[in-house]
Amino acid sequence: MIPKVVGISGGSCSGKSTLAAHIFETLGPDQCVILPQDDYFFGYGDAPEGKGGPNFDHPDAVDFDKMYAQLSLLKQGQSIERPLYDFPTHMPKTETELTEPRPIILVDGILILHHALLRQLFDLSVFVRCDSAVRFKRRLERDVRERGRTAESVREVFADQVDPMHDKFVEPSHTHADIVINSQQSETVATSDFSAIVKSISDMIQ
């Protein structure tokens, strides 16, 4: 079977990664694998001129050339050595992770529907919408708890980078999605929309 690629996009902390994880847990590791956009950040100091940090919500912060090449290989049934990213240091890790193709490849990221070539590899695309206030609350909790950020730094980055880039690049990309859903609940993913998406993806591998 040729792997099917499902792109899951939406704003930072919109619930897209929660949806991807929910699909992965429902289908299981034998049927599904996740390819996160975040692992393809250039980081500080190792990017081509004009690309990379410090604005990690801008398309130039992501090595989409590598991401496209590796997703193409996965869709052809080939394994890849996926890069890994270290958020506390803002740099790619030295090690990589062997990632093998599965019937369903979930691509998770805020900018994946903005990238025209990447979109061509998707068999199904989903955009998760969520208002700014809810996304900021979730990001504040996550970045302080998991990424060692201060509350003030999270507020500054959200105001100066996350929200402006969301309005410029992320939100407009919803027009490329096959399915657009709303996610305002902070905890649950057991919505009818999520269940319907899981069923649609399951049907792709029957």
JSON list of C-alpha atoms in Angstrom, two decimals:
[
{"chain": "A", "resi": 1, "resn": "MET", "atom": "CA", "xyz": [0.00, 0.00, 0.00]},
{"chain": "A", "resi": 2, "resn": "ILE", "atom": "CA", "xyz": [1.19, 3.52, -0.84]},
{"chain": "A", "resi": 3, "resn": "PRO", "atom": "CA", "xyz": [1.19, 5.56, 2.39]},
{"chain": "A", "resi": 4, "resn": "LYS", "atom": "CA", "xyz": [-1.46, 8.25, 2.71]},
{"chain": "A", "resi": 5, "resn": "VAL", "atom": "CA", "xyz": [-0.36, 11.64, 4.04]},
{"chain": "A", "resi": 6, "resn": "VAL", "atom": "CA", "xyz": [-2.61, 13.71, 6.28]},
{"chain": "A", "resi": 7, "resn": "GLY", "atom": "CA", "xyz": [-1.60, 17.31, 7.00]},
{"chain": "A", "resi": 8, "resn": "ILE", "atom": "CA", "xyz": [-2.84, 18.76, 10.29]},
{"chain": "A", "resi": 9, "resn": "SER", "atom": "CA", "xyz": [-2.37, 22.51, 10.68]},
{"chain": "A", "resi": 10, "resn": "GLY", "atom": "CA", "xyz": [-3.65, 25.41, 12.75]},
{"chain": "A", "resi": 11, "resn": "GLY", "atom": "CA", "xyz": [-2.29, 28.13, 14.98]},
{"chain": "A", "resi": 12, "resn": "SER", "atom": "CA", "xyz": [0.17, 27.60, 17.81]},
{"chain": "A", "resi": 13, "resn": "CYS", "atom": "CA", "xyz": [-1.63, 25.67, 20.58]},
{"chain": "A", "resi": 14, "resn": "SER", "atom": "CA", "xyz": [-4.82, 25.44, 18.55]},
{"chain": "A", "resi": 15, "resn": "GLY", "atom": "CA", "xyz": [-5.14, 21.72, 19.29]},
{"chain": "A", "resi": 16, "resn": "LYS", "atom": "CA", "xyz": [-3.57, 20.39, 16.09]},
{"chain": "A", "resi": 17, "resn": "SER", "atom": "CA", "xyz": [-0.89, 18.35, 17.89]},
{"chain": "A", "resi": 18, "resn": "THR", "atom": "CA", "xyz": [-3.53, 17.03, 20.29]},
{"chain": "A", "resi": 19, "resn": "LEU", "atom": "CA", "xyz": [-5.58, 15.90, 17.30]},
{"chain": "A", "resi": 20, "resn": "ALA", "atom": "CA", "xyz": [-2.51, 14.28, 15.70]},
{"chain": "A", "resi": 21, "resn": "ALA", "atom": "CA", "xyz": [-1.72, 12.47, 18.95]},
{"chain": "A", "resi": 22, "resn": "HIS", "atom": "CA", "xyz": [-5.34, 11.35, 19.26]},
{"chain": "A", "resi": 23, "resn": "ILE", "atom": "CA", "xyz": [-5.28, 9.90, 15.75]},
{"chain": "A", "resi": 24, "resn": "PHE", "atom": "CA", "xyz": [-1.94, 8.21, 16.43]},
{"chain": "A", "resi": 25, "resn": "GLU", "atom": "CA", "xyz": [-3.22, 6.64, 19.64]},
{"chain": "A", "resi": 26, "resn": "THR", "atom": "CA", "xyz": [-6.43, 5.50, 17.94]},
{"chain": "A", "resi": 27, "resn": "LEU", "atom": "CA", "xyz": [-4.74, 3.92, 14.91]},
{"chain": "A", "resi": 28, "resn": "GLY", "atom": "CA", "xyz": [-1.63, 2.71, 16.72]},
{"chain": "A", "resi": 29, "resn": "PRO", "atom": "CA", "xyz": [2.08, 2.76, 15.76]},
{"chain": "A", "resi": 30, "resn": "ASP", "atom": "CA", "xyz": [1.71, -0.05, 13.23]},
{"chain": "A", "resi": 31, "resn": "GLN", "atom": "CA", "xyz": [-0.69, 2.04, 11.17]},
{"chain": "A", "resi": 32, "resn": "CYS", "atom": "CA", "xyz": [0.48, 5.58, 11.79]},
{"chain": "A", "resi": 33, "resn": "VAL", "atom": "CA", "xyz": [3.54, 7.81, 12.23]},
{"chain": "A", "resi": 34, "resn": "ILE", "atom": "CA", "xyz": [3.83, 11.54, 13.00]},
{"chain": "A", "resi": 35, "resn": "LEU", "atom": "CA", "xyz": [6.18, 13.91, 11.17]},
{"chain": "A", "resi": 36, "resn": "PRO", "atom": "CA", "xyz": [6.34, 17.18, 13.17]},
{"chain": "A", "resi": 37, "resn": "GLN", "atom": "CA", "xyz": [7.20, 20.44, 11.45]},
{"chain": "A", "resi": 38, "resn": "ASP", "atom": "CA", "xyz": [8.93, 21.58, 14.65]},
{"chain": "A", "resi": 39, "resn": "ASP", "atom": "CA", "xyz": [11.77, 19.09, 14.13]},
{"chain": "A", "resi": 40, "resn": "TYR", "atom": "CA", "xyz": [12.72, 20.90, 10.93]},
{"chain": "A", "resi": 41, "resn": "PHE", "atom": "CA", "xyz": [13.58, 24.27, 12.48]},
{"chain": "A", "resi": 42, "resn": "PHE", "atom": "CA", "xyz": [16.96, 25.57, 11.37]},
{"chain": "A", "resi": 43, "resn": "GLY", "atom": "CA", "xyz": [17.79, 26.93, 14.82]},
{"chain": "A", "resi": 44, "resn": "TYR", "atom": "CA", "xyz": [20.30, 29.63, 15.63]},
{"chain": "A", "resi": 45, "resn": "GLY", "atom": "CA", "xyz": [23.59, 29.79, 13.81]},
{"chain": "A", "resi": 46, "resn": "ASP", "atom": "CA", "xyz": [23.18, 26.89, 11.36]},
{"chain": "A", "resi": 47, "resn": "ALA", "atom": "CA", "xyz": [20.72, 28.30, 8.82]},
{"chain": "A", "resi": 48, "resn": "PRO", "atom": "CA", "xyz": [21.38, 29.65, 5.32]},
{"chain": "A", "resi": 49, "resn": "GLU", "atom": "CA", "xyz": [21.64, 33.42, 5.10]},
{"chain": "A", "resi": 50, "resn": "GLY", "atom": "CA", "xyz": [18.28, 35.06, 5.69]},
{"chain": "A", "resi": 51, "resn": "LYS", "atom": "CA", "xyz": [16.72, 31.95, 7.23]},
{"chain": "A", "resi": 52, "resn": "GLY", "atom": "CA", "xyz": [16.35, 30.49, 10.70]},
{"chain": "A", "resi": 53, "resn": "GLY", "atom": "CA", "xyz": [15.66, 32.20, 14.07]},
{"chain": "A", "resi": 54, "resn": "PRO", "atom": "CA", "xyz": [14.82, 34.30, 15.91]},
{"chain": "A", "resi": 55, "resn": "ASN", "atom": "CA", "xyz": [11.24, 34.36, 14.55]},
{"chain": "A", "resi": 56, "resn": "PHE", "atom": "CA", "xyz": [10.23, 30.70, 14.70]},
{"chain": "A", "resi": 57, "resn": "ASP", "atom": "CA", "xyz": [6.70, 31.45, 13.46]},
{"chain": "A", "resi": 58, "resn": "HIS", "atom": "CA", "xyz": [7.96, 32.68, 10.07]},
{"chain": "A", "resi": 59, "resn": "PRO", "atom": "CA", "xyz": [8.21, 30.19, 7.16]},
{"chain": "A", "resi": 60, "resn": "ASP", "atom": "CA", "xyz": [11.94, 30.96, 6.77]},
{"chain": "A", "resi": 61, "resn": "ALA", "atom": "CA", "xyz": [12.59, 29.39, 10.17]},
{"chain": "A", "resi": 62, "resn": "VAL", "atom": "CA", "xyz": [11.73, 25.92, 8.81]},
{"chain": "A", "resi": 63, "resn": "ASP", "atom": "CA", "xyz": [13.86, 23.76, 6.53]},
{"chain": "A", "resi": 64, "resn": "PHE", "atom": "CA", "xyz": [10.97, 22.96, 4.22]},
{"chain": "A", "resi": 65, "resn": "ASP", "atom": "CA", "xyz": [13.33, 21.65, 1.54]},
{"chain": "A", "resi": 66, "resn": "LYS", "atom": "CA", "xyz": [14.46, 18.85, 3.83]},
{"chain": "A", "resi": 67, "resn": "MET", "atom": "CA", "xyz": [10.95, 18.27, 5.13]},
{"chain": "A", "resi": 68, "resn": "TYR", "atom": "CA", "xyz": [9.57, 17.96, 1.60]},
{"chain": "A", "resi": 69, "resn": "ALA", "atom": "CA", "xyz": [12.38, 15.62, 0.55]},
{"chain": "A", "resi": 70, "resn": "GLN", "atom": "CA", "xyz": [11.95, 13.36, 3.58]},
{"chain": "A", "resi": 71, "resn": "LEU", "atom": "CA", "xyz": [8.16, 13.27, 3.35]},
{"chain": "A", "resi": 72, "resn": "SER", "atom": "CA", "xyz": [8.49, 12.35, -0.32]},
{"chain": "A", "resi": 73, "resn": "LEU", "atom": "CA", "xyz": [10.71, 9.41, 0.65]},
{"chain": "A", "resi": 74, "resn": "LEU", "atom": "CA", "xyz": [8.25, 8.25, 3.32]},
{"chain": "A", "resi": 75, "resn": "LYS", "atom": "CA", "xyz": [5.40, 8.41, 0.83]},
{"chain": "A", "resi": 76, "resn": "GLN", "atom": "CA", "xyz": [7.49, 6.26, -1.52]},
{"chain": "A", "resi": 77, "resn": "GLY", "atom": "CA", "xyz": [7.82, 3.66, 1.26]},
{"chain": "A", "resi": 78, "resn": "GLN", "atom": "CA", "xyz": [11.38, 4.53, 2.28]},
{"chain": "A", "resi": 79, "resn": "SER", "atom": "CA", "xyz": [12.71, 5.14, 5.78]},
{"chain": "A", "resi": 80, "resn": "ILE", "atom": "CA", "xyz": [14.34, 8.42, 6.79]},
{"chain": "A", "resi": 81, "resn": "GLU", "atom": "CA", "xyz": [16.63, 9.76, 9.51]},
{"chain": "A", "resi": 82, "resn": "ARG", "atom": "CA", "xyz": [14.39, 12.48, 10.88]},
{"chain": "A", "resi": 83, "resn": "PRO", "atom": "CA", "xyz": [16.03, 15.50, 12.52]},
{"chain": "A", "resi": 84, "resn": "LEU", "atom": "CA", "xyz": [15.17, 16.28, 16.14]},
{"chain": "A", "resi": 85, "resn": "TYR", "atom": "CA", "xyz": [14.90, 19.74, 17.65]},
{"chain": "A", "resi": 86, "resn": "ASP", "atom": "CA", "xyz": [15.82, 20.90, 21.15]},
{"chain": "A", "resi": 87, "resn": "PHE", "atom": "CA", "xyz": [13.56, 23.76, 22.28]},
{"chain": "A", "resi": 88, "resn": "PRO", "atom": "CA", "xyz": [15.51, 24.80, 25.41]},
{"chain": "A", "resi": 89, "resn": "THR", "atom": "CA", "xyz": [18.65, 25.50, 23.33]},
{"chain": "A", "resi": 90, "resn": "HIS", "atom": "CA", "xyz": [16.86, 26.64, 20.13]},
{"chain": "A", "resi": 91, "resn": "MET", "atom": "CA", "xyz": [19.04, 24.24, 18.14]},
{"chain": "A", "resi": 92, "resn": "PRO", "atom": "CA", "xyz": [18.67, 20.95, 16.24]},
{"chain": "A", "resi": 93, "resn": "LYS", "atom": "CA", "xyz": [19.96, 17.96, 18.19]},
{"chain": "A", "resi": 94, "resn": "THR", "atom": "CA", "xyz": [23.03, 16.14, 16.96]},
{"chain": "A", "resi": 95, "resn": "GLU", "atom": "CA", "xyz": [21.17, 12.81, 16.88]},
{"chain": "A", "resi": 96, "resn": "THR", "atom": "CA", "xyz": [18.41, 11.85, 14.44]},
{"chain": "A", "resi": 97, "resn": "GLU", "atom": "CA", "xyz": [15.58, 9.35, 14.68]},
{"chain": "A", "resi": 98, "resn": "LEU", "atom": "CA", "xyz": [14.91, 6.49, 12.29]},
{"chain": "A", "resi": 99, "resn": "THR", "atom": "CA", "xyz": [11.38, 7.03, 10.99]},
{"chain": "A", "resi": 100, "resn": "GLU", "atom": "CA", "xyz": [9.76, 4.30, 8.94]},
{"chain": "A", "resi": 101, "resn": "PRO", "atom": "CA", "xyz": [6.77, 4.66, 6.61]},
{"chain": "A", "resi": 102, "resn": "ARG", "atom": "CA", "xyz": [3.33, 3.63, 7.80]},
{"chain": "A", "resi": 103, "resn": "PRO", "atom": "CA", "xyz": [-0.05, 3.44, 6.01]},
{"chain": "A", "resi": 104, "resn": "ILE", "atom": "CA", "xyz": [-0.88, 6.86, 7.50]},
{"chain": "A", "resi": 105, "resn": "ILE", "atom": "CA", "xyz": [1.71, 9.63, 7.81]},
{"chain": "A", "resi": 106, "resn": "LEU", "atom": "CA", "xyz": [0.52, 12.55, 9.93]},
{"chain": "A", "resi": 107, "resn": "VAL", "atom": "CA", "xyz": [2.27, 15.85, 9.22]},
{"chain": "A", "resi": 108, "resn": "ASP", "atom": "CA", "xyz": [1.78, 18.30, 12.09]},
{"chain": "A", "resi": 109, "resn": "GLY", "atom": "CA", "xyz": [2.70, 21.99, 11.92]},
{"chain": "A", "resi": 110, "resn": "ILE", "atom": "CA", "xyz": [1.48, 25.57, 11.88]},
{"chain": "A", "resi": 111, "resn": "LEU", "atom": "CA", "xyz": [2.92, 26.41, 8.46]},
{"chain": "A", "resi": 112, "resn": "ILE", "atom": "CA", "xyz": [2.54, 23.19, 6.48]},
{"chain": "A", "resi": 113, "resn": "LEU", "atom": "CA", "xyz": [-0.51, 24.39, 4.53]},
{"chain": "A", "resi": 114, "resn": "HIS", "atom": "CA", "xyz": [1.31, 27.61, 3.65]},
{"chain": "A", "resi": 115, "resn": "HIS", "atom": "CA", "xyz": [3.99, 25.64, 1.77]},
{"chain": "A", "resi": 116, "resn": "ALA", "atom": "CA", "xyz": [2.75, 24.88, -1.75]},
{"chain": "A", "resi": 117, "resn": "LEU", "atom": "CA", "xyz": [5.07, 21.94, -2.54]},
{"chain": "A", "resi": 118, "resn": "LEU", "atom": "CA", "xyz": [4.36, 20.23, 0.76]},
{"chain": "A", "resi": 119, "resn": "ARG", "atom": "CA", "xyz": [0.63, 20.58, 0.19]},
{"chain": "A", "resi": 120, "resn": "GLN", "atom": "CA", "xyz": [0.95, 18.56, -3.01]},
{"chain": "A", "resi": 121, "resn": "LEU", "atom": "CA", "xyz": [1.96, 15.51, -0.96]},
{"chain": "A", "resi": 122, "resn": "PHE", "atom": "CA", "xyz": [-1.15, 15.59, 1.25]},
{"chain": "A", "resi": 123, "resn": "ASP", "atom": "CA", "xyz": [-4.00, 13.20, 0.56]},
{"chain": "A", "resi": 124, "resn": "LEU", "atom": "CA", "xyz": [-6.10, 14.94, 3.20]},
{"chain": "A", "resi": 125, "resn": "SER", "atom": "CA", "xyz": [-5.57, 18.21, 5.04]},
{"chain": "A", "resi": 126, "resn": "VAL", "atom": "CA", "xyz": [-7.15, 19.50, 8.24]},
{"chain": "A", "resi": 127, "resn": "PHE", "atom": "CA", "xyz": [-7.03, 22.98, 9.77]},
{"chain": "A", "resi": 128, "resn": "VAL", "atom": "CA", "xyz": [-7.82, 23.40, 13.47]},
{"chain": "A", "resi": 129, "resn": "ARG", "atom": "CA", "xyz": [-9.16, 26.86, 14.33]},
{"chain": "A", "resi": 130, "resn": "CYS", "atom": "CA", "xyz": [-8.97, 28.39, 17.79]},
{"chain": "A", "resi": 131, "resn": "ASP", "atom": "CA", "xyz": [-9.20, 31.98, 18.97]},
{"chain": "A", "resi": 132, "resn": "SER", "atom": "CA", "xyz": [-6.13, 33.91, 20.10]},
{"chain": "A", "resi": 133, "resn": "ALA", "atom": "CA", "xyz": [-7.01, 34.12, 23.81]},
{"chain": "A", "resi": 134, "resn": "VAL", "atom": "CA", "xyz": [-7.39, 30.35, 24.18]},
{"chain": "A", "resi": 135, "resn": "ARG", "atom": "CA", "xyz": [-4.22, 29.67, 22.20]},
{"chain": "A", "resi": 136, "resn": "PHE", "atom": "CA", "xyz": [-2.24, 32.12, 24.34]},
{"chain": "A", "resi": 137, "resn": "LYS", "atom": "CA", "xyz": [-3.48, 30.51, 27.58]},
{"chain": "A", "resi": 138, "resn": "ARG", "atom": "CA", "xyz": [-2.45, 27.07, 26.35]},
{"chain": "A", "resi": 139, "resn": "ARG", "atom": "CA", "xyz": [0.94, 28.30, 25.09]},
{"chain": "A", "resi": 140, "resn": "LEU", "atom": "CA", "xyz": [1.70, 30.10, 28.35]},
{"chain": "A", "resi": 141, "resn": "GLU", "atom": "CA", "xyz": [1.05, 26.92, 30.35]},
{"chain": "A", "resi": 142, "resn": "ARG", "atom": "CA", "xyz": [3.02, 24.72, 27.94]},
{"chain": "A", "resi": 143, "resn": "ASP", "atom": "CA", "xyz": [6.08, 26.91, 27.47]},
{"chain": "A", "resi": 144, "resn": "VAL", "atom": "CA", "xyz": [6.55, 27.60, 31.17]},
{"chain": "A", "resi": 145, "resn": "ARG", "atom": "CA", "xyz": [6.02, 23.96, 32.11]},
{"chain": "A", "resi": 146, "resn": "GLU", "atom": "CA", "xyz": [7.80, 22.16, 29.25]},
{"chain": "A", "resi": 147, "resn": "ARG", "atom": "CA", "xyz": [10.23, 24.59, 27.62]},
{"chain": "A", "resi": 148, "resn": "GLY", "atom": "CA", "xyz": [11.70, 26.54, 30.51]},
{"chain": "A", "resi": 149, "resn": "ARG", "atom": "CA", "xyz": [10.29, 29.90, 29.44]},
{"chain": "A", "resi": 150, "resn": "THR", "atom": "CA", "xyz": [9.26, 32.74, 31.76]},
{"chain": "A", "resi": 151, "resn": "ALA", "atom": "CA", "xyz": [5.68, 34.00, 31.64]},
{"chain": "A", "resi": 152, "resn": "GLU", "atom": "CA", "xyz": [6.86, 37.43, 30.51]},
{"chain": "A", "resi": 153, "resn": "SER", "atom": "CA", "xyz": [8.93, 36.03, 27.65]},
{"chain": "A", "resi": 154, "resn": "VAL", "atom": "CA", "xyz": [5.95, 33.97, 26.47]},
{"chain": "A", "resi": 155, "resn": "ARG", "atom": "CA", "xyz": [3.75, 37.08, 26.46]},
{"chain": "A", "resi": 156, "resn": "GLU", "atom": "CA", "xyz": [6.33, 39.06, 24.49]},
{"chain": "A", "resi": 157, "resn": "VAL", "atom": "CA", "xyz": [6.89, 36.36, 21.88]},
{"chain": "A", "resi": 158, "resn": "PHE", "atom": "CA", "xyz": [3.18, 35.78, 21.46]},
{"chain": "A", "resi": 159, "resn": "ALA", "atom": "CA", "xyz": [2.49, 39.48, 20.94]},
{"chain": "A", "resi": 160, "resn": "ASP", "atom": "CA", "xyz": [5.52, 40.24, 18.77]},
{"chain": "A", "resi": 161, "resn": "GLN", "atom": "CA", "xyz": [5.81, 37.06, 16.69]},
{"chain": "A", "resi": 162, "resn": "VAL", "atom": "CA", "xyz": [3.15, 34.41, 17.18]},
{"chain": "A", "resi": 163, "resn": "ASP", "atom": "CA", "xyz": [0.02, 36.50, 16.63]},
{"chain": "A", "resi": 164, "resn": "PRO", "atom": "CA", "xyz": [1.37, 38.61, 13.72]},
{"chain": "A", "resi": 165, "resn": "MET", "atom": "CA", "xyz": [2.72, 35.53, 11.89]},
{"chain": "A", "resi": 166, "resn": "HIS", "atom": "CA", "xyz": [-0.54, 33.68, 12.58]},
{"chain": "A", "resi": 167, "resn": "ASP", "atom": "CA", "xyz": [-2.51, 36.46, 10.90]},
{"chain": "A", "resi": 168, "resn": "LYS", "atom": "CA", "xyz": [-0.06, 36.73, 7.99]},
{"chain": "A", "resi": 169, "resn": "PHE", "atom": "CA", "xyz": [0.75, 33.09, 7.20]},
{"chain": "A", "resi": 170, "resn": "VAL", "atom": "CA", "xyz": [-1.15, 30.55, 9.30]},
{"chain": "A", "resi": 171, "resn": "GLU", "atom": "CA", "xyz": [-4.78, 31.65, 9.30]},
{"chain": "A", "resi": 172, "resn": "PRO", "atom": "CA", "xyz": [-4.88, 32.40, 5.54]},
{"chain": "A", "resi": 173, "resn": "SER", "atom": "CA", "xyz": [-3.66, 28.85, 4.83]},
{"chain": "A", "resi": 174, "resn": "HIS", "atom": "CA", "xyz": [-6.95, 27.40, 6.09]},
{"chain": "A", "resi": 175, "resn": "THR", "atom": "CA", "xyz": [-8.30, 27.94, 2.57]},
{"chain": "A", "resi": 176, "resn": "HIS", "atom": "CA", "xyz": [-6.13, 25.01, 1.44]},
{"chain": "A", "resi": 177, "resn": "ALA", "atom": "CA", "xyz": [-7.62, 22.59, 3.98]},
{"chain": "A", "resi": 178, "resn": "ASP", "atom": "CA", "xyz": [-10.11, 19.88, 3.07]},
{"chain": "A", "resi": 179, "resn": "ILE", "atom": "CA", "xyz": [-11.58, 20.05, 6.58]},
{"chain": "A", "resi": 180, "resn": "VAL", "atom": "CA", "xyz": [-11.73, 23.01, 8.97]},
{"chain": "A", "resi": 181, "resn": "ILE", "atom": "CA", "xyz": [-12.77, 22.45, 12.58]},
{"chain": "A", "resi": 182, "resn": "ASN", "atom": "CA", "xyz": [-12.90, 24.54, 15.76]},
{"chain": "A", "resi": 183, "resn": "SER", "atom": "CA", "xyz": [-11.17, 23.59, 19.00]},
{"chain": "A", "resi": 184, "resn": "GLN", "atom": "CA", "xyz": [-11.91, 25.83, 21.97]},
{"chain": "A", "resi": 185, "resn": "GLN", "atom": "CA", "xyz": [-11.98, 23.23, 24.71]},
{"chain": "A", "resi": 186, "resn": "SER", "atom": "CA", "xyz": [-8.73, 23.24, 26.67]},
{"chain": "A", "resi": 187, "resn": "GLU", "atom": "CA", "xyz": [-8.70, 19.55, 27.59]},
{"chain": "A", "resi": 188, "resn": "THR", "atom": "CA", "xyz": [-10.98, 17.23, 25.63]},
{"chain": "A", "resi": 189, "resn": "VAL", "atom": "CA", "xyz": [-10.47, 15.92, 22.12]},
{"chain": "A", "resi": 190, "resn": "ALA", "atom": "CA", "xyz": [-13.52, 13.68, 22.22]},
{"chain": "A", "resi": 191, "resn": "THR", "atom": "CA", "xyz": [-15.60, 15.89, 19.92]},
{"chain": "A", "resi": 192, "resn": "SER", "atom": "CA", "xyz": [-17.75, 14.76, 17.04]},
{"chain": "A", "resi": 193, "resn": "ASP", "atom": "CA", "xyz": [-15.44, 16.62, 14.64]},
{"chain": "A", "resi": 194, "resn": "PHE", "atom": "CA", "xyz": [-12.35, 14.75, 15.89]},
{"chain": "A", "resi": 195, "resn": "SER", "atom": "CA", "xyz": [-14.18, 11.42, 15.78]},
{"chain": "A", "resi": 196, "resn": "ALA", "atom": "CA", "xyz": [-15.31, 12.06, 12.21]},
{"chain": "A", "resi": 197, "resn": "ILE", "atom": "CA", "xyz": [-11.74, 12.87, 11.15]},
{"chain": "A", "resi": 198, "resn": "VAL", "atom": "CA", "xyz": [-10.42, 9.67, 12.72]},
{"chain": "A", "resi": 199, "resn": "LYS", "atom": "CA", "xyz": [-13.06, 7.70, 10.84]},
{"chain": "A", "resi": 200, "resn": "SER", "atom": "CA", "xyz": [-12.18, 9.41, 7.55]},
{"chain": "A", "resi": 201, "resn": "ILE", "atom": "CA", "xyz": [-8.52, 8.55, 8.02]},
{"chain": "A", "resi": 202, "resn": "SER", "atom": "CA", "xyz": [-9.28, 4.98, 9.05]},
{"chain": "A", "resi": 203, "resn": "ASP", "atom": "CA", "xyz": [-11.32, 4.57, 5.86]},
{"chain": "A", "resi": 204, "resn": "MET", "atom": "CA", "xyz": [-8.24, 5.59, 3.85]},
{"chain": "A", "resi": 205, "resn": "ILE", "atom": "CA", "xyz": [-6.42, 2.42, 4.89]},
{"chain": "A", "resi": 206, "resn": "GLN", "atom": "CA", "xyz": [-9.24, -0.10, 4.58]}
]
